[in-house]
Tab-separated table of C-alpha atoms in Angstrom:
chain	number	residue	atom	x	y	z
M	255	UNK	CA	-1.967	-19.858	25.439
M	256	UNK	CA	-0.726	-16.470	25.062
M	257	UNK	CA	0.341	-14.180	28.299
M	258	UNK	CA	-0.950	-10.580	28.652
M	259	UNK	CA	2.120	-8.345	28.924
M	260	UNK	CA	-0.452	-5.363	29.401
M	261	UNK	CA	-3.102	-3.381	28.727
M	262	UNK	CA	-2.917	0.509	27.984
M	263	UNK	CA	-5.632	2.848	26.757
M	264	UNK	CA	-4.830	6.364	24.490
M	265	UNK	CA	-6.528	8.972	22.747
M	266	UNK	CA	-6.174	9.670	19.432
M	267	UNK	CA	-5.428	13.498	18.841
M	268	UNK	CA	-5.183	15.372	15.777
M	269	UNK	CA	-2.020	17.802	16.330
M	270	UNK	CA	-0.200	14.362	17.914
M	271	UNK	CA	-0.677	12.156	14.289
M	272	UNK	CA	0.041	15.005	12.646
M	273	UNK	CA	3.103	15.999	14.218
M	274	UNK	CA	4.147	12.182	13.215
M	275	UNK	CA	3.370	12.375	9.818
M	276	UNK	CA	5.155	16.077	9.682
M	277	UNK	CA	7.969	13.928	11.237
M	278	UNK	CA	8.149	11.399	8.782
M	279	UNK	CA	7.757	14.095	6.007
M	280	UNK	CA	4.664	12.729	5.055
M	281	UNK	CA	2.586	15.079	4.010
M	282	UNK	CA	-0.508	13.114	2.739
M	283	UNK	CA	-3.507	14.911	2.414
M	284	UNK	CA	-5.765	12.051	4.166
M	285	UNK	CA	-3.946	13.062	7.447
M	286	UNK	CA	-4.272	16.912	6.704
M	287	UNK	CA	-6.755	18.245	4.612
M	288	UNK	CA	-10.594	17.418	6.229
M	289	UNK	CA	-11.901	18.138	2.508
M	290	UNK	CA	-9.791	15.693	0.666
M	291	UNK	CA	-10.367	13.115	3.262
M	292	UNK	CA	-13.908	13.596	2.775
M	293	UNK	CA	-14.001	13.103	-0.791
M	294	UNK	CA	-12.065	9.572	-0.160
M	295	UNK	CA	-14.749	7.738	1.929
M	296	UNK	CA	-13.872	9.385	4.951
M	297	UNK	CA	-15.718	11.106	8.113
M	298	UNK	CA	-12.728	13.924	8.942
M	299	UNK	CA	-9.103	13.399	8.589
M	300	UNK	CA	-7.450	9.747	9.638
M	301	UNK	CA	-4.471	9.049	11.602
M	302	UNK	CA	-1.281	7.712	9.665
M	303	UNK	CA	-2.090	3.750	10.288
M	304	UNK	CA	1.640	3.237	11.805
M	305	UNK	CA	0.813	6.262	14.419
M	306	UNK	CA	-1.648	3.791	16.072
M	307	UNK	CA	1.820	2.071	17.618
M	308	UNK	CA	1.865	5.722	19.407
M	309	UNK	CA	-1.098	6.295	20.399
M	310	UNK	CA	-1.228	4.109	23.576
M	311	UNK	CA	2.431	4.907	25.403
M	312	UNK	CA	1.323	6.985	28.104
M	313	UNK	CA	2.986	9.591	29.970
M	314	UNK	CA	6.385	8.846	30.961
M	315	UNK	CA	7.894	10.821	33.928
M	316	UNK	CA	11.511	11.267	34.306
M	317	UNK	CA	12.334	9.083	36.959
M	318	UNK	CA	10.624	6.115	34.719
M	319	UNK	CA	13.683	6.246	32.284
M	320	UNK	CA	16.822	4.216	32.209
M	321	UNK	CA	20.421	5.592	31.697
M	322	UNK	CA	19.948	4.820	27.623
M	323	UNK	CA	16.496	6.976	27.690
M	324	UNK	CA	14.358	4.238	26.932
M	325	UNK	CA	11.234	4.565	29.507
M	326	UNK	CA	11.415	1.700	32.057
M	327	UNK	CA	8.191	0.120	30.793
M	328	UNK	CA	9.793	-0.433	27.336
M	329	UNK	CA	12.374	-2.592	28.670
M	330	UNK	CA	10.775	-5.792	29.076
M	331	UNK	CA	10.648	-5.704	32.908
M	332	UNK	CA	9.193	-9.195	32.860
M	333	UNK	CA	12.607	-10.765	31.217
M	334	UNK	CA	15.819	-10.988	32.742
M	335	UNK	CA	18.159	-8.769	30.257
M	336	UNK	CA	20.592	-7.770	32.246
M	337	UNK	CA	23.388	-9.309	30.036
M	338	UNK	CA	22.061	-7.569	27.351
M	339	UNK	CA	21.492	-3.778	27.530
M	340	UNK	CA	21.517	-2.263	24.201
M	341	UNK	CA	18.351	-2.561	22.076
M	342	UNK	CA	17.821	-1.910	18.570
M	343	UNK	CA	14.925	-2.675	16.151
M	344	UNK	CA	14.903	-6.189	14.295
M	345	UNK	CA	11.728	-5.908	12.455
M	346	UNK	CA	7.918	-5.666	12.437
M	347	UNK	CA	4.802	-6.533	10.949
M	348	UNK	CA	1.418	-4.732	11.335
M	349	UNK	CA	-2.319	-5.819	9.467
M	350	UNK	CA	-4.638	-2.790	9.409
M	351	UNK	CA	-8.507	-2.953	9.596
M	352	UNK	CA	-9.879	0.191	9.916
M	353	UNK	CA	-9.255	4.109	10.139
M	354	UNK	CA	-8.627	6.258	13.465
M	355	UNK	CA	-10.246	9.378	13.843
M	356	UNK	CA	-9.494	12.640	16.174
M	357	UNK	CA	-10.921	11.286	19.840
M	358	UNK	CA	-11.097	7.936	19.202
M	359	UNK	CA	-10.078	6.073	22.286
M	360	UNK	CA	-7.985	3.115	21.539
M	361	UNK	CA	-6.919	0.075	23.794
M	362	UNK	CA	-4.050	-1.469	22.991
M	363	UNK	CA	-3.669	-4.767	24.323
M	364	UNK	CA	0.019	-6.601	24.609
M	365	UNK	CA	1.330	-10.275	24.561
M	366	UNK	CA	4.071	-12.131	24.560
M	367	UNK	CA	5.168	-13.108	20.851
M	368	UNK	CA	8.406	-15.043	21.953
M	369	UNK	CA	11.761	-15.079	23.452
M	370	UNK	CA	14.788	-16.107	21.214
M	371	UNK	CA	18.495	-16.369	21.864
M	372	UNK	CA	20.778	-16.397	19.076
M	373	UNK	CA	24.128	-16.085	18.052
M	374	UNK	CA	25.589	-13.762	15.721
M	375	UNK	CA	29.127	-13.809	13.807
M	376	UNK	CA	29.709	-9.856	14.735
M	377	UNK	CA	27.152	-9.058	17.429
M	378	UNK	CA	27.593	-12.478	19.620
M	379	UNK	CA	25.041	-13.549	21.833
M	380	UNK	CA	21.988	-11.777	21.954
M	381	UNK	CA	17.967	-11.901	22.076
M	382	UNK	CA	15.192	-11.380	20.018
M	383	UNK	CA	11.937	-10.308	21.991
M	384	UNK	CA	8.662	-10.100	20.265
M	385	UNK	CA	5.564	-8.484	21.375
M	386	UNK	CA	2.417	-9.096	19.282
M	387	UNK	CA	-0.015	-5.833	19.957
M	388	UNK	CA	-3.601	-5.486	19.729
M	389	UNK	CA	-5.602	-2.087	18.768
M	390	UNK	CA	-9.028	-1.830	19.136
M	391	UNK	CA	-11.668	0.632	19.895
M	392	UNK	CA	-14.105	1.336	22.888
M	393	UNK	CA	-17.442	-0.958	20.809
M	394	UNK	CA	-14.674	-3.585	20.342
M	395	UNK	CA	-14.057	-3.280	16.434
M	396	UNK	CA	-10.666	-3.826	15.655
M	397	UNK	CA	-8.225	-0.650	14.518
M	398	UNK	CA	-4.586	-2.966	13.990
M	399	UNK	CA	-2.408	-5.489	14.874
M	400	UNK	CA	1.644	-4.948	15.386
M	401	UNK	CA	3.765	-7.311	15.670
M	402	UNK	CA	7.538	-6.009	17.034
M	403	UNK	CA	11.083	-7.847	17.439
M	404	UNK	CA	13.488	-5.999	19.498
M	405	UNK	CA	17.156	-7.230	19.290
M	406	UNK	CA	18.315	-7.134	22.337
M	407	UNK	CA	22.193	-6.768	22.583
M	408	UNK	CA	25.190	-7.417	25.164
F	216	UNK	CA	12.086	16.908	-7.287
F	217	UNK	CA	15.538	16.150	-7.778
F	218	UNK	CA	17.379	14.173	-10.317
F	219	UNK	CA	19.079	11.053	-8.887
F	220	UNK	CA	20.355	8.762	-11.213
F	221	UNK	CA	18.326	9.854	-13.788
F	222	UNK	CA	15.213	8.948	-11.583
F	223	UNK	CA	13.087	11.514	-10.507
F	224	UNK	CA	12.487	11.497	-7.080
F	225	UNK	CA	10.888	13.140	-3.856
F	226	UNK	CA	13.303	14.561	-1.817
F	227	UNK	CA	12.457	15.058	2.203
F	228	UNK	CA	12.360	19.179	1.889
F	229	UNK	CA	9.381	18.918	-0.614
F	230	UNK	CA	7.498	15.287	0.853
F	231	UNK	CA	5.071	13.666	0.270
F	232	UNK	CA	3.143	15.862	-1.580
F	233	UNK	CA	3.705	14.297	-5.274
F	234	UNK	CA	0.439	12.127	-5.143
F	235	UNK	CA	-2.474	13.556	-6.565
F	236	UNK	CA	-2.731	11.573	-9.219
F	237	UNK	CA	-4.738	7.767	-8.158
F	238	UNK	CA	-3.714	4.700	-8.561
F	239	UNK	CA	-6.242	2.198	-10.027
F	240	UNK	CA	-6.504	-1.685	-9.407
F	241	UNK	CA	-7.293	-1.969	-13.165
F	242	UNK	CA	-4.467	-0.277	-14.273
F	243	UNK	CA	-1.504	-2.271	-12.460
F	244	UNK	CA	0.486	-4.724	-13.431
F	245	UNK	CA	2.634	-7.700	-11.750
F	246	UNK	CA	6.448	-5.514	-12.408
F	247	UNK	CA	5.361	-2.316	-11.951
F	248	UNK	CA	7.817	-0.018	-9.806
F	249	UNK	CA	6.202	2.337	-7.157
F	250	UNK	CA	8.540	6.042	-8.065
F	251	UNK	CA	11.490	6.057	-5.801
F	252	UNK	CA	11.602	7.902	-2.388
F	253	UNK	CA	14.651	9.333	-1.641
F	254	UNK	CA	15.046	11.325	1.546
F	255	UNK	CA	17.995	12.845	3.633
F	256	UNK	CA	17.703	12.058	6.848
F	257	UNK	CA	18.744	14.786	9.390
F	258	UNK	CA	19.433	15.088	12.706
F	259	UNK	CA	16.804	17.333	13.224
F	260	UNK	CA	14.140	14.422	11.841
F	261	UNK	CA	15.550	11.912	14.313
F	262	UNK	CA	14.777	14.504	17.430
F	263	UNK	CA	11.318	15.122	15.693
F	264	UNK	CA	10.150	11.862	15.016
F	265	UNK	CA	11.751	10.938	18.562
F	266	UNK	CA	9.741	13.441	19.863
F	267	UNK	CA	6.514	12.552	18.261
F	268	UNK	CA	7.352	8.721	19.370
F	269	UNK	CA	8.041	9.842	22.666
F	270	UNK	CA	11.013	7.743	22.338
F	271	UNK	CA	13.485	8.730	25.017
F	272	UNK	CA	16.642	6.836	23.164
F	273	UNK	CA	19.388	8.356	23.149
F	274	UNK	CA	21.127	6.982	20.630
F	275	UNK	CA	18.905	8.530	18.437
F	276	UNK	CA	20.218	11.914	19.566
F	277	UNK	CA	22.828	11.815	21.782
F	278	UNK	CA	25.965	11.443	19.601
F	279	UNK	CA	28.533	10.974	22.771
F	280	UNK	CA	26.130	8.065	23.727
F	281	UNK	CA	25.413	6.476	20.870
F	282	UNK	CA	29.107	5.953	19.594
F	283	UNK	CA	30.900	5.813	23.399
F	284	UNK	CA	28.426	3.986	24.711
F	285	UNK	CA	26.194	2.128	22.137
F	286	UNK	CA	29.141	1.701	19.587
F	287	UNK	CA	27.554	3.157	17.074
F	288	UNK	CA	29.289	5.394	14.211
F	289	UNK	CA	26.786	8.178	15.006
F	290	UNK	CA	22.918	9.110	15.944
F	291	UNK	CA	20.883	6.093	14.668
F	292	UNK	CA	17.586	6.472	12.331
F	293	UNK	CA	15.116	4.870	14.364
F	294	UNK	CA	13.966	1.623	12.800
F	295	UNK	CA	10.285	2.865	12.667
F	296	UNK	CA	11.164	5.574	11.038
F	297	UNK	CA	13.003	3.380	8.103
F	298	UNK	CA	9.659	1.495	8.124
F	299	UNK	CA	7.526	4.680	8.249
F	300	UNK	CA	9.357	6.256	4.885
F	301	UNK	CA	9.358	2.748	3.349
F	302	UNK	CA	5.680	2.647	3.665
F	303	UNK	CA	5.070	6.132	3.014
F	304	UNK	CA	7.025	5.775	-0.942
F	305	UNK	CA	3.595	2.738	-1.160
F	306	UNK	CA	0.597	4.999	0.216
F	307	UNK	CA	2.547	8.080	-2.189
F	308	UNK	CA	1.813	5.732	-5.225
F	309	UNK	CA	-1.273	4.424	-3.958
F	310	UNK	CA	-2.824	7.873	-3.776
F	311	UNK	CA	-5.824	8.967	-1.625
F	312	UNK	CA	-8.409	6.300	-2.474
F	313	UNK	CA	-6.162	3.487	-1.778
F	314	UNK	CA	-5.421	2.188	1.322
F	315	UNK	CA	-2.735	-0.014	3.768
F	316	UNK	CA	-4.147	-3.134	4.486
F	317	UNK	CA	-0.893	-4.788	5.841
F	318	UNK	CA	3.039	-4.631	5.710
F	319	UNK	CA	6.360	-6.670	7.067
F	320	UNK	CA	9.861	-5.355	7.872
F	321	UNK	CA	13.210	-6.944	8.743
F	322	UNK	CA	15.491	-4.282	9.981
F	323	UNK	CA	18.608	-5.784	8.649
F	324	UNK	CA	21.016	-2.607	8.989
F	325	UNK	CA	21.251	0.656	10.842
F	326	UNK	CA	20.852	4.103	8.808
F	327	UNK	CA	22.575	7.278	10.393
F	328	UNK	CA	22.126	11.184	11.191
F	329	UNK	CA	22.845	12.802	7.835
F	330	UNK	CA	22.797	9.353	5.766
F	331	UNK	CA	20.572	9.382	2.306
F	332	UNK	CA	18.177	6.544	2.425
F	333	UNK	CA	16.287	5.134	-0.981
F	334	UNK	CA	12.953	3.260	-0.794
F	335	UNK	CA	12.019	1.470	-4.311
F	336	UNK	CA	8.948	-0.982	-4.665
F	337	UNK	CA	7.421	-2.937	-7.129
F	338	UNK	CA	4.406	-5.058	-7.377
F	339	UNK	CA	4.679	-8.852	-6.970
F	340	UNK	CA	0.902	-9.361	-7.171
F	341	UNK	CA	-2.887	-8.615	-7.455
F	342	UNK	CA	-5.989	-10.416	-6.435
F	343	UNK	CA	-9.594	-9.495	-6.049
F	344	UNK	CA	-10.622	-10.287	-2.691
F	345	UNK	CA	-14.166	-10.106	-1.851
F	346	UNK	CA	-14.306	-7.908	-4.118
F	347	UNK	CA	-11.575	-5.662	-3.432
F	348	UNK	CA	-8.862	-4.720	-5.328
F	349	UNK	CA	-5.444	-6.278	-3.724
F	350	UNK	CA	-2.144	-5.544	-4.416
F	351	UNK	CA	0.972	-6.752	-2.910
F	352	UNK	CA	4.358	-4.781	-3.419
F	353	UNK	CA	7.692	-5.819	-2.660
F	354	UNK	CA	9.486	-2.677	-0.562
F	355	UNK	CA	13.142	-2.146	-0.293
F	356	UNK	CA	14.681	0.295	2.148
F	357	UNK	CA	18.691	1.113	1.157
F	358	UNK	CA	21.725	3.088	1.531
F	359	UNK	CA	24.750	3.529	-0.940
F	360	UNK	CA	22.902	0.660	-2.854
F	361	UNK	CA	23.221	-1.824	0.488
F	362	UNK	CA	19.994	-3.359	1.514
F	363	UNK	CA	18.809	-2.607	5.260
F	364	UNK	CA	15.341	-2.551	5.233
F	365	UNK	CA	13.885	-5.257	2.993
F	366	UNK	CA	9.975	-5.994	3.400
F	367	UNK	CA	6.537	-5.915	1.381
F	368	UNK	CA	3.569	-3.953	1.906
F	369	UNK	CA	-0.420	-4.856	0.882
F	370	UNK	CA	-2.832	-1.828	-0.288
F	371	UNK	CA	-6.182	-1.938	-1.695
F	372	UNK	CA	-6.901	0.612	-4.946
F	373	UNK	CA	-9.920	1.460	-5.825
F	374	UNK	CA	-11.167	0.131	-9.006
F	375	UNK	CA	-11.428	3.145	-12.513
F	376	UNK	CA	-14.902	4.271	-12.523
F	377	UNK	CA	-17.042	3.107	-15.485
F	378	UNK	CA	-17.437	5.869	-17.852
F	379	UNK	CA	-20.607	7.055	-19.039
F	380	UNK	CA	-21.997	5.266	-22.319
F	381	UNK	CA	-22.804	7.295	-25.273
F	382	UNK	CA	-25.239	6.954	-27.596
F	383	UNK	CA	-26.463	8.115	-30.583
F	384	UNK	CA	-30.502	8.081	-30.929
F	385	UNK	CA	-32.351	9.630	-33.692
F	386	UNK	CA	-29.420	11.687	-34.273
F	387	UNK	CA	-29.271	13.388	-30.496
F	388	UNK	CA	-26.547	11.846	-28.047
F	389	UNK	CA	-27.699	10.766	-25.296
F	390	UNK	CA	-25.555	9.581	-22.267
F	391	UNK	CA	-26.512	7.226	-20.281
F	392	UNK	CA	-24.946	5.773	-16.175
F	393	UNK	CA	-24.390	1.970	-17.149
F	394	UNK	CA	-26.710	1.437	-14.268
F	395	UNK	CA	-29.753	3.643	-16.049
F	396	UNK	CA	-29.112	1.854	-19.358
F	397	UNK	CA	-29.091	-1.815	-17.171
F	398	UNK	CA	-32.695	-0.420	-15.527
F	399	UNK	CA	-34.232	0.677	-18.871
F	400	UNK	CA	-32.665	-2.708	-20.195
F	401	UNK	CA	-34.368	-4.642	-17.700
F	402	UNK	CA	-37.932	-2.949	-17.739
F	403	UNK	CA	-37.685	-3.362	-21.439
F	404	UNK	CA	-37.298	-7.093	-20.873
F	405	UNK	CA	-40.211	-6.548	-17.783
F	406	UNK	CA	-37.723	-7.298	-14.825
F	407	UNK	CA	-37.182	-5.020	-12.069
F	408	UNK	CA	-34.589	-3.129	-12.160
């Protein structure tokens, strides 16, 4: 049995997406260019599919932010890291099933995908958090699902 | 474009904008490489892409931080971001009628402000899946030719439209939609078409 780690709700908005795709240097007509978009199959222009992991993060107000600048509900408040402050990416996996659109409302839903401690030869002790996301929209359909490892680090 | 290596590739200033041309499931073959993306990675893409992550870390822009603190060498390319160019050098090739169905990442090293990262991909594999046109590419993020971002990324292509078939009756060409010809082809024969 899987444990809900939460449950967050975001809207999808055009300017946002395409600010991340302008950020990535991506400059894909299916995320810019309603005509194009069109031609492919498509009602309007689509979010970039790895946006989605954006879309549902909320507002974060100063005082929710650690010392590093990661926002409090980032830090996996339900483990006991203390030991281990410094985070850094270890990996990720995502399966996409359909396209988000301007407005869409997406619910992202969050579990736990496993705790590991390991050993490294440079790095020492540290541990590997994953958190397996869900995306779906308001009727239920499903948008995504992302699967994240943080390495968490002494 | 710039010339790397003698490759032609994409370079961050100009993006993603080389597409145009689309990729078809008929046309690609197990070996094929996916045409490099190499991009530059400045300081001022870390704060944007931080900003549009709303990703408060500051080792992604806070030099003093990041090496005093964190113990890193400098600002750190955010390991989404790795994944997002990776991806992006796929959906390039794939074109506008193709699309991501799935990908996987292991972030084995750390890329930083100012470093040059290379993404190069080729395919490992194509199926038809319900009909659909699969293809699975091998993706490989690097730096100075050291490997930190190796993963593989699934896409669907569309499939080349049939062309028109041309005929010659009584001396006048006629063209005919493979799907009028298979109609006229079945009344002929009295089935319903």
């Amino acid at each position: 049995m899987t444990t809900e780690l939460f449950r967050a709700t975001g809207v999808v908005y055009k300017q946002d997406f395409q600010r991340w795709a302008a950020a990535v240097g991506d400059r894909n007509p299916l995320y810019f260019d309603a005509d194009y978009a069109r031609a492919h199959g498509y009602r309007d222009v689509i979010a970039p599919p790895l946006f989605l992991k954006d879309v549902t993060r909320g507002v974060v107000h100063l005082d929710e932010i650690a010392p590093d600048g990661i926002a409090l509900s980032r830090r996996f408040g339900h483990l006991d890291l203390a030991d281990f402050p410094r985070r850094m990416a270890a990996g990720e996996r995502m399966t996409i099933h359909g396209p988000a659109y301007d407005g869409d409302v997406i619910t992202a839903i969050g579990t736990d995908g496993g705790v590991v401690r390991k050993r490294g030869r440079k790095s020492g002790e540290f541990v590997l958090v994953t958190v397996c996301i869900s995306y779906h929209h308001q009727d239920g359909t499903p948008v995504a699902e992302w699967t994240n490892t943080t390495a968490c680090l002494s | 474009m710039d010339e790397h290596h003698g490759v032609p590739v994409m370079s961050a200033t100009t993006g993603g904008s080389g597409r145009g041309d689309q990729r078809y499931f008929d046309d690609v073959r197990p070996g094929d490489e996916v045409e490099p993306l190499e991009v530059e990675v400045t300081p001022a893409q870390l704060f944007f892409f931080s900003a549009a992550t709303s990703n408060g870390h500051r080792i992604h822009y806070d030099r003093t931080w990041a090496t005093e603190v964190e113990g890193h060498p400098d600002v750190v390319v955010p390991g989404p971001l790795q994944i997002a160019l990776a991806v992006r050098a796929v959906t390039d090739w794939a074109g506008g009628g193709g699309r991501l169905l799935s990908y996987s990442f292991q972030s084995r090293g750390s890329a930083y402000g100012g470093d040059t990262l290379r993404f190069t991909a080729h395919v490992t594999g194509r199926r038809d899946e319900g009909g659909q046109g699969v293809v699975d590419l091998d993706v490989t993020g690097e730096k100075d030719g050291r490997v930190l971002l190796p993963g593989c990324v699934t896409v669907a292509l569309p499939r080349r439209p049939v062309s028109p078939l041309c005929i010659s009756v009584c001396g006048q060409n006629l063209t005919l939609s493979p799907l009028a010809f298979r109609r006229r082809h079945w009344r002929s024969r009295g089935l319903h078409g």
